[in-house]
Coordinates of C-alpha atoms in Angstrom, one line a residue:
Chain A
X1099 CA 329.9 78.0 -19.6
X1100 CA 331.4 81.7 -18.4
X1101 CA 328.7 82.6 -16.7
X1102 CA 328.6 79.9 -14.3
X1103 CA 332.2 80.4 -13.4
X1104 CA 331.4 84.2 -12.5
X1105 CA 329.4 83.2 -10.0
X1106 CA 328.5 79.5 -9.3
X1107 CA 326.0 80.1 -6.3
X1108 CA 323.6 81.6 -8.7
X1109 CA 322.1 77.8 -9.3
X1110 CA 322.0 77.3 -6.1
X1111 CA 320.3 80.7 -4.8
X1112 CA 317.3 80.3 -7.6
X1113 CA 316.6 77.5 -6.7
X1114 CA 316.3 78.0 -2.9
X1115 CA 313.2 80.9 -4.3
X1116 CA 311.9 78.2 -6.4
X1117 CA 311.5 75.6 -3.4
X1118 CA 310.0 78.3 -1.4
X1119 CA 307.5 79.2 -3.5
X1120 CA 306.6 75.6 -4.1
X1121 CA 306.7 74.7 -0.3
X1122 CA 304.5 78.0 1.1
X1123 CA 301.3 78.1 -0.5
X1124 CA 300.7 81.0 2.2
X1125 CA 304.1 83.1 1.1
X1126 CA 302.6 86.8 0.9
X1127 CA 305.7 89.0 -0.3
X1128 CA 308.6 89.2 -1.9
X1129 CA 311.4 92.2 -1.4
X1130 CA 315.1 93.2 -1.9
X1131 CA 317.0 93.5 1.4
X1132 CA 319.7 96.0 1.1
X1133 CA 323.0 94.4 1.9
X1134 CA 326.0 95.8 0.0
X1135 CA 328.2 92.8 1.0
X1136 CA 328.5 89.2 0.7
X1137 CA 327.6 87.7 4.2
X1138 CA 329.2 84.5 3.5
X1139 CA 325.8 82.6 4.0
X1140 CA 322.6 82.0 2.1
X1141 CA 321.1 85.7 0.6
X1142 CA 317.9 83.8 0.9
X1143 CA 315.9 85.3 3.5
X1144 CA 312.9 83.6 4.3
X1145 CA 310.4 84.3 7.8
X1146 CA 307.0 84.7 8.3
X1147 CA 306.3 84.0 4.8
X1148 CA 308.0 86.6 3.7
X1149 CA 310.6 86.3 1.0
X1150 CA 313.6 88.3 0.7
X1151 CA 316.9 88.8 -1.4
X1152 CA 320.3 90.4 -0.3
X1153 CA 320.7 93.0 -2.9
X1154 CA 324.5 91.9 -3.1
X1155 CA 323.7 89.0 -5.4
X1156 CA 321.2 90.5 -7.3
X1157 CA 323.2 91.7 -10.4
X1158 CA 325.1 88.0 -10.6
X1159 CA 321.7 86.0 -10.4
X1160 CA 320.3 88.2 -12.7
X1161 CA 322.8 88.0 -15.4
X1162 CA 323.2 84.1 -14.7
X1163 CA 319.3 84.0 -15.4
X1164 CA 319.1 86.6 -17.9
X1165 CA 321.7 85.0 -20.5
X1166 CA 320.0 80.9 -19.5
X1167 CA 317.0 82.1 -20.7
X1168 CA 317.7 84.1 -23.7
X1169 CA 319.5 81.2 -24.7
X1170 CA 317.0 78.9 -24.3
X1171 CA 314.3 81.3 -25.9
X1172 CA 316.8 80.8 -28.7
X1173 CA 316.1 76.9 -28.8
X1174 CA 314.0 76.2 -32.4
X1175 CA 312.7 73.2 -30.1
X1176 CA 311.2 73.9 -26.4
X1177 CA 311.1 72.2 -24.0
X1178 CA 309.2 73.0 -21.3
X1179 CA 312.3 71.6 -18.1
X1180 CA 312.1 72.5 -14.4
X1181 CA 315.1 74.1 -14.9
X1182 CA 313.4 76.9 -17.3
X1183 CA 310.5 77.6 -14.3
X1184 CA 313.0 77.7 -12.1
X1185 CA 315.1 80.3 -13.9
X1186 CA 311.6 82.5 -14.9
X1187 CA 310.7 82.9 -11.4
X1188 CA 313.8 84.5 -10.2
X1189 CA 313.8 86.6 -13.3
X1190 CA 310.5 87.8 -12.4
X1191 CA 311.2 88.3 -9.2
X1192 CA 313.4 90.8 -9.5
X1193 CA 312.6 91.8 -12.6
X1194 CA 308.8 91.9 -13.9
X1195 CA 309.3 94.2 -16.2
X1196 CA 310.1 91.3 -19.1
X1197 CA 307.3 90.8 -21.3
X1198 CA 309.2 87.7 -22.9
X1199 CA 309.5 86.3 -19.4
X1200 CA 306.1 86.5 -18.8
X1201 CA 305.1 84.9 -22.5
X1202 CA 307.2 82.0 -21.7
X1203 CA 305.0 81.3 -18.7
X1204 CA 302.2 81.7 -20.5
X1205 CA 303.7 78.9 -23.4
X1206 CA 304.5 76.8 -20.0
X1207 CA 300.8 77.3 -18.8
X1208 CA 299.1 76.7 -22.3
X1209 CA 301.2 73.6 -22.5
X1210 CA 300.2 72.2 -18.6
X1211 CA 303.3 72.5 -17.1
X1212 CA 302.2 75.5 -14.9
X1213 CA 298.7 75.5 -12.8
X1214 CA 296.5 78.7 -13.5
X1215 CA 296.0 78.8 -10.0
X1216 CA 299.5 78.8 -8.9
X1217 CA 300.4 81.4 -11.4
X1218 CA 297.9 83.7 -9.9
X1219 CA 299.7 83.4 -6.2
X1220 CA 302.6 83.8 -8.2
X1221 CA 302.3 86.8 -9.9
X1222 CA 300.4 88.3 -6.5
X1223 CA 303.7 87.5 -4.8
X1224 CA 305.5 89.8 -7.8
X1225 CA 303.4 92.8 -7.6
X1226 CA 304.0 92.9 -3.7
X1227 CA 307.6 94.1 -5.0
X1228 CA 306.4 96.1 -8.2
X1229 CA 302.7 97.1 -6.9
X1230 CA 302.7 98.8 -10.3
X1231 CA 303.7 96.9 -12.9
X1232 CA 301.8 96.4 -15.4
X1233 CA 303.3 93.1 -17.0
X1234 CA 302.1 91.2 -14.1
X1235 CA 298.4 92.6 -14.4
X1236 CA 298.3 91.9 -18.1
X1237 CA 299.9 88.4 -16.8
X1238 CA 297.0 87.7 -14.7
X1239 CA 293.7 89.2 -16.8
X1240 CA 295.1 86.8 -19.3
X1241 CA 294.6 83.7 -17.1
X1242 CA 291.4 84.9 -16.5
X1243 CA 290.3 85.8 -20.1
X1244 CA 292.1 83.4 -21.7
X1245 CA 292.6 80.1 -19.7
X1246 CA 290.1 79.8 -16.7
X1247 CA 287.0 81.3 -18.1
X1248 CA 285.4 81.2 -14.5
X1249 CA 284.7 85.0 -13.8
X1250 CA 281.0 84.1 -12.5
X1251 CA 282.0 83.4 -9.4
X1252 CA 282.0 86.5 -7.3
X1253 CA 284.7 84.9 -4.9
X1254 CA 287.2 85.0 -7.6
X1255 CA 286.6 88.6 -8.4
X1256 CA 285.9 89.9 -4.9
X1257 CA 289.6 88.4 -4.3
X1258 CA 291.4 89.9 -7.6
X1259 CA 289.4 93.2 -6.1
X1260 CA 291.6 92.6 -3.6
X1261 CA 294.2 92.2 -5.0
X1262 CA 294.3 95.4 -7.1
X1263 CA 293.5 97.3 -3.8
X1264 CA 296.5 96.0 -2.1
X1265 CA 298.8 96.9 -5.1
X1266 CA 296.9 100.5 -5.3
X1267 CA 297.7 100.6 -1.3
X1268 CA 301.7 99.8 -1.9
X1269 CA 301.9 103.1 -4.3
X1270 CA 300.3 106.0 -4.8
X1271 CA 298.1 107.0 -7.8
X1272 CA 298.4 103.5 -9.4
X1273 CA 296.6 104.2 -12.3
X1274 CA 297.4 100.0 -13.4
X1275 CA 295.9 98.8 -10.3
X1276 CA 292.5 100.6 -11.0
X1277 CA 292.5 100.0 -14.0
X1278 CA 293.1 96.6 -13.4
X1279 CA 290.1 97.0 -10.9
X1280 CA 287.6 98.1 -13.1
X1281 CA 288.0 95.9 -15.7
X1282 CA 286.6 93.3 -13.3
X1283 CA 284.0 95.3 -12.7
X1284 CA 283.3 95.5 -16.6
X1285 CA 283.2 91.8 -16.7
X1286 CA 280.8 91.1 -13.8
X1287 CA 278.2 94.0 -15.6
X1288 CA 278.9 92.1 -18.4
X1289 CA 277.6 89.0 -16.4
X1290 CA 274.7 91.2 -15.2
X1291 CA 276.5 91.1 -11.6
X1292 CA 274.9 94.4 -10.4
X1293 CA 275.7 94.3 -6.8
X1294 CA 279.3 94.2 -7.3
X1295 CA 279.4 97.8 -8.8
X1296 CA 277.4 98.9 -6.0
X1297 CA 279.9 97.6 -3.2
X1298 CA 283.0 98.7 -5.0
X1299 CA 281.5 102.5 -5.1
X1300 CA 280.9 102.3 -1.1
X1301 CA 284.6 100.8 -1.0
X1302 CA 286.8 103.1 -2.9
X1303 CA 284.9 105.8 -0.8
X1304 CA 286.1 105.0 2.0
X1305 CA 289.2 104.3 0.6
X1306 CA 289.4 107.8 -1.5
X1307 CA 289.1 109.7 2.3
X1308 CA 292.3 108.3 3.3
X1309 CA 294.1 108.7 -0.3
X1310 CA 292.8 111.7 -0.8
X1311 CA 296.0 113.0 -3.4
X1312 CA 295.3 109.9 -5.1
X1313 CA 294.0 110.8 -8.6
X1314 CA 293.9 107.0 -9.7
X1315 CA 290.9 106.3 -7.4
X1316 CA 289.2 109.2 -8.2
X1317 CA 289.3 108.6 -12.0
X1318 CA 288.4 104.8 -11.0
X1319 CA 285.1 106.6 -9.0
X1320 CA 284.3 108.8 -11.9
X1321 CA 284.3 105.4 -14.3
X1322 CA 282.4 103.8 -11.3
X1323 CA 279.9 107.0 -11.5
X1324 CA 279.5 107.1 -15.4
X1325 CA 278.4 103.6 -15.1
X1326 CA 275.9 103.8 -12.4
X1327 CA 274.2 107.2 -14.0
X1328 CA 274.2 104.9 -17.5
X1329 CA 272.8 102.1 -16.1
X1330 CA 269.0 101.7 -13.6
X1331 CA 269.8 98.4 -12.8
X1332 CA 273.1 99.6 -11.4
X1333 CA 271.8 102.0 -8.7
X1334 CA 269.3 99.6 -7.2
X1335 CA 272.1 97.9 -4.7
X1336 CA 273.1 101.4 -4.2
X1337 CA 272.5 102.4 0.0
X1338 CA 272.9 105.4 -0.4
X1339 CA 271.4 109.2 1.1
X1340 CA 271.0 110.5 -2.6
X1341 CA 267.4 112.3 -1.4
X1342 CA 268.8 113.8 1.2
X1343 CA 271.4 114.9 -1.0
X1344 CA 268.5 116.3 -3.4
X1345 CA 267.0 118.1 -0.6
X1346 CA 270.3 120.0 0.4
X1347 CA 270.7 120.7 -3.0
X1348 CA 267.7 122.3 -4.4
X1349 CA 265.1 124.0 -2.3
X1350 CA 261.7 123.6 -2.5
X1351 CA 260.8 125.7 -5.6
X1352 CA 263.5 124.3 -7.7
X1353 CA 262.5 120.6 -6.9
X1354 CA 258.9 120.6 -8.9
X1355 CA 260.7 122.2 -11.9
X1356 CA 263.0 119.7 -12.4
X1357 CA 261.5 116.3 -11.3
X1358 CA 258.0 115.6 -12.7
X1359 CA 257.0 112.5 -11.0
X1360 CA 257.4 110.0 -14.0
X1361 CA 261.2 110.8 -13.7
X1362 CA 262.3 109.4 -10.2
X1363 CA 265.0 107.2 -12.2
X1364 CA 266.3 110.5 -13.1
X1365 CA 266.6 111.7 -9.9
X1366 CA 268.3 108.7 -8.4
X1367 CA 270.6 109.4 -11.1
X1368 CA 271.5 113.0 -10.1
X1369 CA 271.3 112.1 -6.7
X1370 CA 274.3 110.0 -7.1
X1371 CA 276.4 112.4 -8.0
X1372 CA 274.8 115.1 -5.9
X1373 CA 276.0 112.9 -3.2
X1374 CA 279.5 112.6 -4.1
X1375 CA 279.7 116.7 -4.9
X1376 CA 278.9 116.8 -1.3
X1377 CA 281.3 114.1 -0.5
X1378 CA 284.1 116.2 -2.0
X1379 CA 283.1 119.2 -0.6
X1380 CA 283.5 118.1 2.5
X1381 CA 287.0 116.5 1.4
X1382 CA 288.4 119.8 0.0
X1383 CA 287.2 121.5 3.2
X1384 CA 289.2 119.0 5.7
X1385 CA 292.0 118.0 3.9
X1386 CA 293.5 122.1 2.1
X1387 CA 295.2 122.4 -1.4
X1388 CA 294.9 118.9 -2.5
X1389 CA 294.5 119.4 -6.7
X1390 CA 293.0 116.0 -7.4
X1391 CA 290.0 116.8 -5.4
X1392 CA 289.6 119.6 -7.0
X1393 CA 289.6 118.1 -10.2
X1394 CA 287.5 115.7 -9.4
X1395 CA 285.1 118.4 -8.5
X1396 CA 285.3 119.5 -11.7
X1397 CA 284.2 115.7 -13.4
X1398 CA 281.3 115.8 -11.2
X1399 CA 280.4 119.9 -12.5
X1400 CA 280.5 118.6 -15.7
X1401 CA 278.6 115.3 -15.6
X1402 CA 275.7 117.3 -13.8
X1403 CA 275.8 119.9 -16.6
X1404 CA 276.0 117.5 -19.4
X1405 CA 273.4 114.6 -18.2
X1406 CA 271.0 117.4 -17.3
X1407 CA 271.5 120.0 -19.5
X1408 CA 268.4 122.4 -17.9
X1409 CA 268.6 125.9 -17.1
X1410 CA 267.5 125.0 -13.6
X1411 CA 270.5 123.1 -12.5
X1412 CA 272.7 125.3 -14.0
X1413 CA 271.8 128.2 -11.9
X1414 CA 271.3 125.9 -8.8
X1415 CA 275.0 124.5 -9.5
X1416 CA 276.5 128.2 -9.9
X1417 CA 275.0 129.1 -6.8
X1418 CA 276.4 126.2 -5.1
X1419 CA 279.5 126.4 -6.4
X1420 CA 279.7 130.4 -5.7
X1421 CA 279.2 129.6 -1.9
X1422 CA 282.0 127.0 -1.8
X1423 CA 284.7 129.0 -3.8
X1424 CA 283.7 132.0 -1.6
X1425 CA 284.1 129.9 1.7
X1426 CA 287.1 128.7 0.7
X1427 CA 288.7 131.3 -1.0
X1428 CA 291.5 132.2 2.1
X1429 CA 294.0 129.6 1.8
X1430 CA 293.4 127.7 -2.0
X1431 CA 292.9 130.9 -3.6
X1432 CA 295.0 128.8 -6.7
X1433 CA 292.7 126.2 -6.7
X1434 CA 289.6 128.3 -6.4
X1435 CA 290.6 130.8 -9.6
X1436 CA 291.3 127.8 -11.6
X1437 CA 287.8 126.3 -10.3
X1438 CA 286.0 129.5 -11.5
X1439 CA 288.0 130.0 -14.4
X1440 CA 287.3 126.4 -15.8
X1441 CA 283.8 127.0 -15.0
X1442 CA 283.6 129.7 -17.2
X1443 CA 285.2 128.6 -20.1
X1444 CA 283.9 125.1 -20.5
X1445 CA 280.7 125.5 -18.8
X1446 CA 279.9 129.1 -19.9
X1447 CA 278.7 129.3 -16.2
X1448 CA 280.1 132.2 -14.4
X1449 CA 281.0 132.4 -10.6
X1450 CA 281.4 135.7 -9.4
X1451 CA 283.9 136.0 -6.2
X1452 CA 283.4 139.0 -3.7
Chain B
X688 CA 297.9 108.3 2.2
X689 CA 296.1 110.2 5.3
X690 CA 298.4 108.1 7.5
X691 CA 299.8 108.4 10.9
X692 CA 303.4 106.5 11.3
X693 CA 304.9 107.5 14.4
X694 CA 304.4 109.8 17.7
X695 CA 306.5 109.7 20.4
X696 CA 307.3 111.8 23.7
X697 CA 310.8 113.2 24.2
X698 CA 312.6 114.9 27.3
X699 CA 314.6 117.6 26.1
X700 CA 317.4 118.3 28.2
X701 CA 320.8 120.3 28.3
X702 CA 322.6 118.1 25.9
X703 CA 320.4 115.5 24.5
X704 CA 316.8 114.5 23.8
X705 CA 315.8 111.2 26.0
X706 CA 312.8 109.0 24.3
X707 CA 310.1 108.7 27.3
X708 CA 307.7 106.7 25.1
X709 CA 307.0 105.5 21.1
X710 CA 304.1 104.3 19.1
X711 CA 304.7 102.7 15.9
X712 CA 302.2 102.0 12.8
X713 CA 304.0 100.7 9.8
X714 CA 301.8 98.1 8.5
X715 CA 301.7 99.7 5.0
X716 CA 305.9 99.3 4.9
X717 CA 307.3 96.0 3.4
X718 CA 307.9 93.3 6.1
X719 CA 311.6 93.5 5.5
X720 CA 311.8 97.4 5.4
X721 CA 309.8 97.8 8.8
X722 CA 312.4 97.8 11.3
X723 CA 314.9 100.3 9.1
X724 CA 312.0 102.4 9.1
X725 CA 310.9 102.5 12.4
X726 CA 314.8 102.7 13.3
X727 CA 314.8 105.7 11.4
X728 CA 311.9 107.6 12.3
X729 CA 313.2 107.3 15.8
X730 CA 316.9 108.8 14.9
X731 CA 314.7 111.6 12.9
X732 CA 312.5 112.3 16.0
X733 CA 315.5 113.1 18.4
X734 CA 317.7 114.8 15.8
X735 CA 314.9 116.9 15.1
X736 CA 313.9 118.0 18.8
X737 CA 317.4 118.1 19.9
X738 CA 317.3 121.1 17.2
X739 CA 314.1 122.7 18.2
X740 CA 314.1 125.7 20.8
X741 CA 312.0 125.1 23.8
X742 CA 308.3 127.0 23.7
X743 CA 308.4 126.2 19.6
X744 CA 306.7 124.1 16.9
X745 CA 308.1 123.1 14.3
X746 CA 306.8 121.2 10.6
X747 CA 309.2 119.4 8.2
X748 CA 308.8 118.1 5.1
X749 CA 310.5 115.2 3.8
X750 CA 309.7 113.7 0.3
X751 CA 306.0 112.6 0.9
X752 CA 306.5 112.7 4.9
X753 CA 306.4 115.4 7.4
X754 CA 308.0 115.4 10.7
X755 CA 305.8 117.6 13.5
X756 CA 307.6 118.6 16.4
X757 CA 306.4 120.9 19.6
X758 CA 308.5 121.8 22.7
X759 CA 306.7 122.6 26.0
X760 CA 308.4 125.4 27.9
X761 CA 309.0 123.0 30.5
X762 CA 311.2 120.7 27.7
X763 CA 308.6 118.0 27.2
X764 CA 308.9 117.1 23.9
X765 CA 306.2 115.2 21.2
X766 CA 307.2 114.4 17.7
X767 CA 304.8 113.3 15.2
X768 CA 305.8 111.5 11.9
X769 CA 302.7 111.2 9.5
X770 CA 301.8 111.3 5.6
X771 CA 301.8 114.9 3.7
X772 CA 297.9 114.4 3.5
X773 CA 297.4 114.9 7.2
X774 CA 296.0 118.0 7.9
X775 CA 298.7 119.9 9.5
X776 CA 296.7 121.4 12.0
X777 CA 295.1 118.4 13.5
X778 CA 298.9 117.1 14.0
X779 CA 299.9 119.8 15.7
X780 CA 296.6 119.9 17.9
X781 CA 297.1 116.4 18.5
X782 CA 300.8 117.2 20.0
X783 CA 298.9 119.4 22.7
X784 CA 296.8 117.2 23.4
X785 CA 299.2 114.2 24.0
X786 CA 301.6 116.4 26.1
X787 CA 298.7 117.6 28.4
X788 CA 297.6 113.8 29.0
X789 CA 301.4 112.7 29.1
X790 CA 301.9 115.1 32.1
X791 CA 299.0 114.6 33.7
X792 CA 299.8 110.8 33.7
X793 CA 303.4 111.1 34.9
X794 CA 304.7 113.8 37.4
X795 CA 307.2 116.3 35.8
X796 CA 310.1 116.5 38.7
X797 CA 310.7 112.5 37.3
X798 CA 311.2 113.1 33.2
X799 CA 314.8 114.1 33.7
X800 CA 315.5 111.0 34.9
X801 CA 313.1 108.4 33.2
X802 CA 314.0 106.3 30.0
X803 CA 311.8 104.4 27.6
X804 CA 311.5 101.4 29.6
X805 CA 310.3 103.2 33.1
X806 CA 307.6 104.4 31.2
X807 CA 303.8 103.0 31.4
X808 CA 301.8 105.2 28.9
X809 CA 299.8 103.2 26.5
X810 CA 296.9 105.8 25.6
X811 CA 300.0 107.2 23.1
X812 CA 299.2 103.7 21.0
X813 CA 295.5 104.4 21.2
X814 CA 295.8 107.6 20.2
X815 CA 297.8 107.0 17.5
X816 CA 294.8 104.4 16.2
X817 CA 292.2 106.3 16.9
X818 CA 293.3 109.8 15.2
X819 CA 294.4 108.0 11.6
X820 CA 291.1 109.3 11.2
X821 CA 291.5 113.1 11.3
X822 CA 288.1 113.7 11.6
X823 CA 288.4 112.2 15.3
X824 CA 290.4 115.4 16.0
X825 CA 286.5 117.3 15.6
X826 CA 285.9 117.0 19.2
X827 CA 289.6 118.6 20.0
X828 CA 288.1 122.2 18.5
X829 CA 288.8 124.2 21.5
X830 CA 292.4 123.1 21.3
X831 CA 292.7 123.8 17.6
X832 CA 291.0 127.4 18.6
X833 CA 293.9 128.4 20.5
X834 CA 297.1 127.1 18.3
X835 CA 298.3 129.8 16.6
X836 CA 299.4 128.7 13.2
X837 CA 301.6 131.7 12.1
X838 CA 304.5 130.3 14.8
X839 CA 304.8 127.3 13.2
X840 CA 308.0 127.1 11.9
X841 CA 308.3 125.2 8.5
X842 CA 311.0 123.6 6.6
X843 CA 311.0 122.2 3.6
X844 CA 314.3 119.1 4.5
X845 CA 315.6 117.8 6.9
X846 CA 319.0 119.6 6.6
X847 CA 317.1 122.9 6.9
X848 CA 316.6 122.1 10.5
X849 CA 320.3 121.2 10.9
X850 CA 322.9 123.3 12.4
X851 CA 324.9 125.2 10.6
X852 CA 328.1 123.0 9.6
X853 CA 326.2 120.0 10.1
X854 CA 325.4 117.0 7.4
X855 CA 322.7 114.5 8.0
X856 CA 325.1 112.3 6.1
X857 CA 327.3 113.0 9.5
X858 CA 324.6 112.1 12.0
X859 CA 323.7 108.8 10.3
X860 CA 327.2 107.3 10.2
X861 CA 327.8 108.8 13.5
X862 CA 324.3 107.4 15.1
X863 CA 324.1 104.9 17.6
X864 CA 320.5 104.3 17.4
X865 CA 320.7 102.9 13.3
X866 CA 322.0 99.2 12.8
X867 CA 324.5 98.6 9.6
X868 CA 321.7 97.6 7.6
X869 CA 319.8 100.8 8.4
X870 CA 322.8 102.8 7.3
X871 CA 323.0 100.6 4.2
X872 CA 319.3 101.4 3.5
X873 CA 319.6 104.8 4.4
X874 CA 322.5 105.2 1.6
X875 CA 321.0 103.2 -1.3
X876 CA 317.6 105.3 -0.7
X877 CA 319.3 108.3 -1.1
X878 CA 321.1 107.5 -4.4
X879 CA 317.8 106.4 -5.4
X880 CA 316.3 109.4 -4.1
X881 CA 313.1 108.1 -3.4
X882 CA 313.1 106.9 0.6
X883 CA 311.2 103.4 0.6
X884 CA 311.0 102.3 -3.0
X885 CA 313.9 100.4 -4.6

């Protein structure tokens, strides 16, 4: 064969990785090292349980790989061979992007040669070098949907939780990651799990005042929030100030109006997201000209207006929103005309600005 | 990210800027990219004050990072590196602040002659902990009260700071400071044009 005459290490070097990740059940990432030339020594780094590959070899090991398993993807008859896991995790490695890689992992899975267990370490070692790829989460929802059917246990999703939030961490606006996220949050209120909605929502607020350009965990919040105002049993492992919210928010002839006392469901609801309008307020006011927390101010306007359609909020909310876009108007004057314009248009609410 | 990476104290004299003292926080880099990194902030953070008039502040922005920088009249020098989400202001306050305590600590008459390892001044790693959280920077209002934000000096690269004639192409393969792999990195990045993804 041609290909192993180009460049005979290339045996050699995947299987190094392959050992590695046998050996180190503890191995936590993977990366390219940039090294333009051949050292004349292993371009396996390994330390600390960390994994890395001189970028010189990368194109030779690649097309070595690349062509092995193409050809034996032609096969009519597989056969599952060391060799072919060997080959599929250096192809991965480097390249995740392969949606035939990844099937033939899943074939080697289905067929026992691969532990569903080990395949989630692997594929957690992957996204440490793609944090967003979405092959690898796909990869991994399927193990769990498909294979180990086990998504009771709350240690299993508190640690894919993790998971995502690493992968979110490692690049910004990771719109897979969330998503990746919130689908285990799906399953576990599909389980009737209510506490775990609860402890994501305190979690990705904290997280959201250190992100705060990142639009993928707002849009995860604002799933997050639809859910708790759609759901009672949702809100009950809520700690949260939501009266003191209320209070702020409305003043003391506006309360009665809206709230009769058969409703105080209702006003958990809307003190939810009262509390998260306040959360952002104070957001926009720290951290200047940041558009996805202005847009997310915007989600919240709208849920308010739309859950509770009432003349009373409506006037309460313009009010509100008057004093903020006046505070604010020196230095995001942008953002603010936008605010008010939106508001006008979709809302039919309108701000007036001094 | 709201994210401090780096804040260091510089002396700025006639020729050249001298590092008195670093802090470092780049858990959220790749193991493997970490000491390129850190390696490179620190080439930034002298280039950058060597090129900064004394009595000035100056804020660059580079891709998603920003390079703060404030010169004392008396050549003390701080640089901060942080995220583009950090509120500018709070950096800059947060400079004064670290100055003040720097020179309070140890006595001007001996920067000219001090180097990074004659230096004991370990409230810089604290600080840099405890102020990832701007909000810490609340108590520091008097200080924000008096910076006056129209003399900060912005730029939008690197190279605007330069000299004129200068290439930061130039200073990297000239640098002492940058290993051969940090030049390497510093090369592929560029082509890449994105500074710490490959």
């Amino acid at each position: 064969m041609d290909v192993d005459n180009n460049f005979p290490a290339a045996k050699r070097i995947i299987t190094e990785i392959q050992n590695i990740i046998n050996k180190d059940p503890k191995l936590k990432e993977f990366d390219l090292i940039i090294q333009p030339e051949n050292q004349n020594k292993s371009p396996v780094i390994y330390r600390d349980h960390c994994l890395g590959l001189e970028s010189w070899c990368v194109r030779h090991v690649y097309k070595y790989v690349y062509q092995r398993l193409i050809t034996i993807r032609k096969q009519l008859k597989r056969q599952a061979s060391n060799e072919t896991i060997t080959l599929l995790t250096s192809a991965l490695l480097v390249n995740p992007e392969v949606t035939t890689f990844w099937n033939m992992r899943r074939e080697l899975i289905i067929d026992g040669c691969l532990k569903p267990n080990d395949e989630l370490k692997f594929s957690a070692i992957v996204l440490t070098f793609k944090p967003k790829c979405a092959e690898i989460f796909n990869y991994r929802r399927w193990i769990f949907s498909s294979i180990s059917k086990s998504l009771s246990s709350t240690d299993i999703v508190l640690n894919e939780l993790s998971v995502g939030l690493t992968a979110a961490s490692r690049y910004p606006s990771n719109y897979n990651a969330w998503n990746h996220c919130f689908w285990f949050v799906q399953k576990s209120l599909e389980n009737e799990n209510f506490s775990l909605i609860a402890q994501q929502w305190e979690m990705s607020k904290v997280w959201c005042r250190e992100h705060v350009s990142d639009h993928s965990c707002m849009q995860y919040r604002q799933r997050l929030l639809k859910c708790l105002v759609a759901d009672k049993r949702c809100l009950q492992h809520l700690e949260c100030c939501a009266s003191k919210s209320l209070l702020k928010f409305f003043n003391s002839d506006e309360r009665p109006k809206l709230m009769r006392p058969s409703e105080d469901y209702f006003s958990e609801t809307i003190g939810v997201t009262l509390d998260e309008l306040y959360f952002n307020e104070d957001l926009i006011v720290t951290y200047q000209s940041h558009e996805s927390l202005w847009n997310h101010r915007r989600f919240l306007c709208y849920l308010l207006v739309n859950i509770y359609n009432t003349d009373c909020i409506k006037e309460v909310l313009m009010n509100n929103e008057k004093r903020i876009c006046t505070n604010l108007l020196k230095g995001n004057e942008l953002y603010v005309k936008k605010h008010v314009l939106w508001f006008q248009t979709a809302l039919c609410i309108p701000i007036k600005l001094p | 990210m709201v994210k401090l990476f780096a804040m260091s104290v510089l002396y700025k004299g006639p020729n050249d800027a001298t590092l008195l003292k670093a802090a470092f926080e780049l858990q959220s880099f790749g193991y493997f990219q970490r000491k390129s990194v850190q390696e490179f902030m620190g080439f930034v953070t002298k280039t950058i004050v060597e090129r900064t008039a004394s009595a000035a502040r100056q804020s660059v922005k580079e891709k998603e990072y920003m390079c703060h920088v404030y010169v004392r009249a008396d050549n003390l020098a701080g640089v901060l590196i942080s995220d583009d989400e950090y509120p500018h202001r709070v950096a800059h306050t947060l400079l004064t602040k670290t100055l003040d305590e720097f020179s309070a600590k140890v006595p001007s008459h001996s920067w000219p002659k001090l180097n990074e390892t004659q230096v004991t001044f370990n409230e810089l790693n604290i600080m840099l902990a405890k102020y990832q959280n701007p909000k810490e920077a609340d108590a520091m209002t008097k200080i924000q009260q008096d910076l006056d934000e129209t003399k900060i000096i912005l730029h939008n690269t690197i190279e605007a700071v330069l000299e004129r004639g200068e290439k930061l192409d130039d200073l990297v393969a000239k640098s002492e400071g940058l290993s051969m792999q940090s030049k390497a990195f510093y090369k592929t990045a560029k082509k890449t044009n994105a500074c710490c993804r490959m």
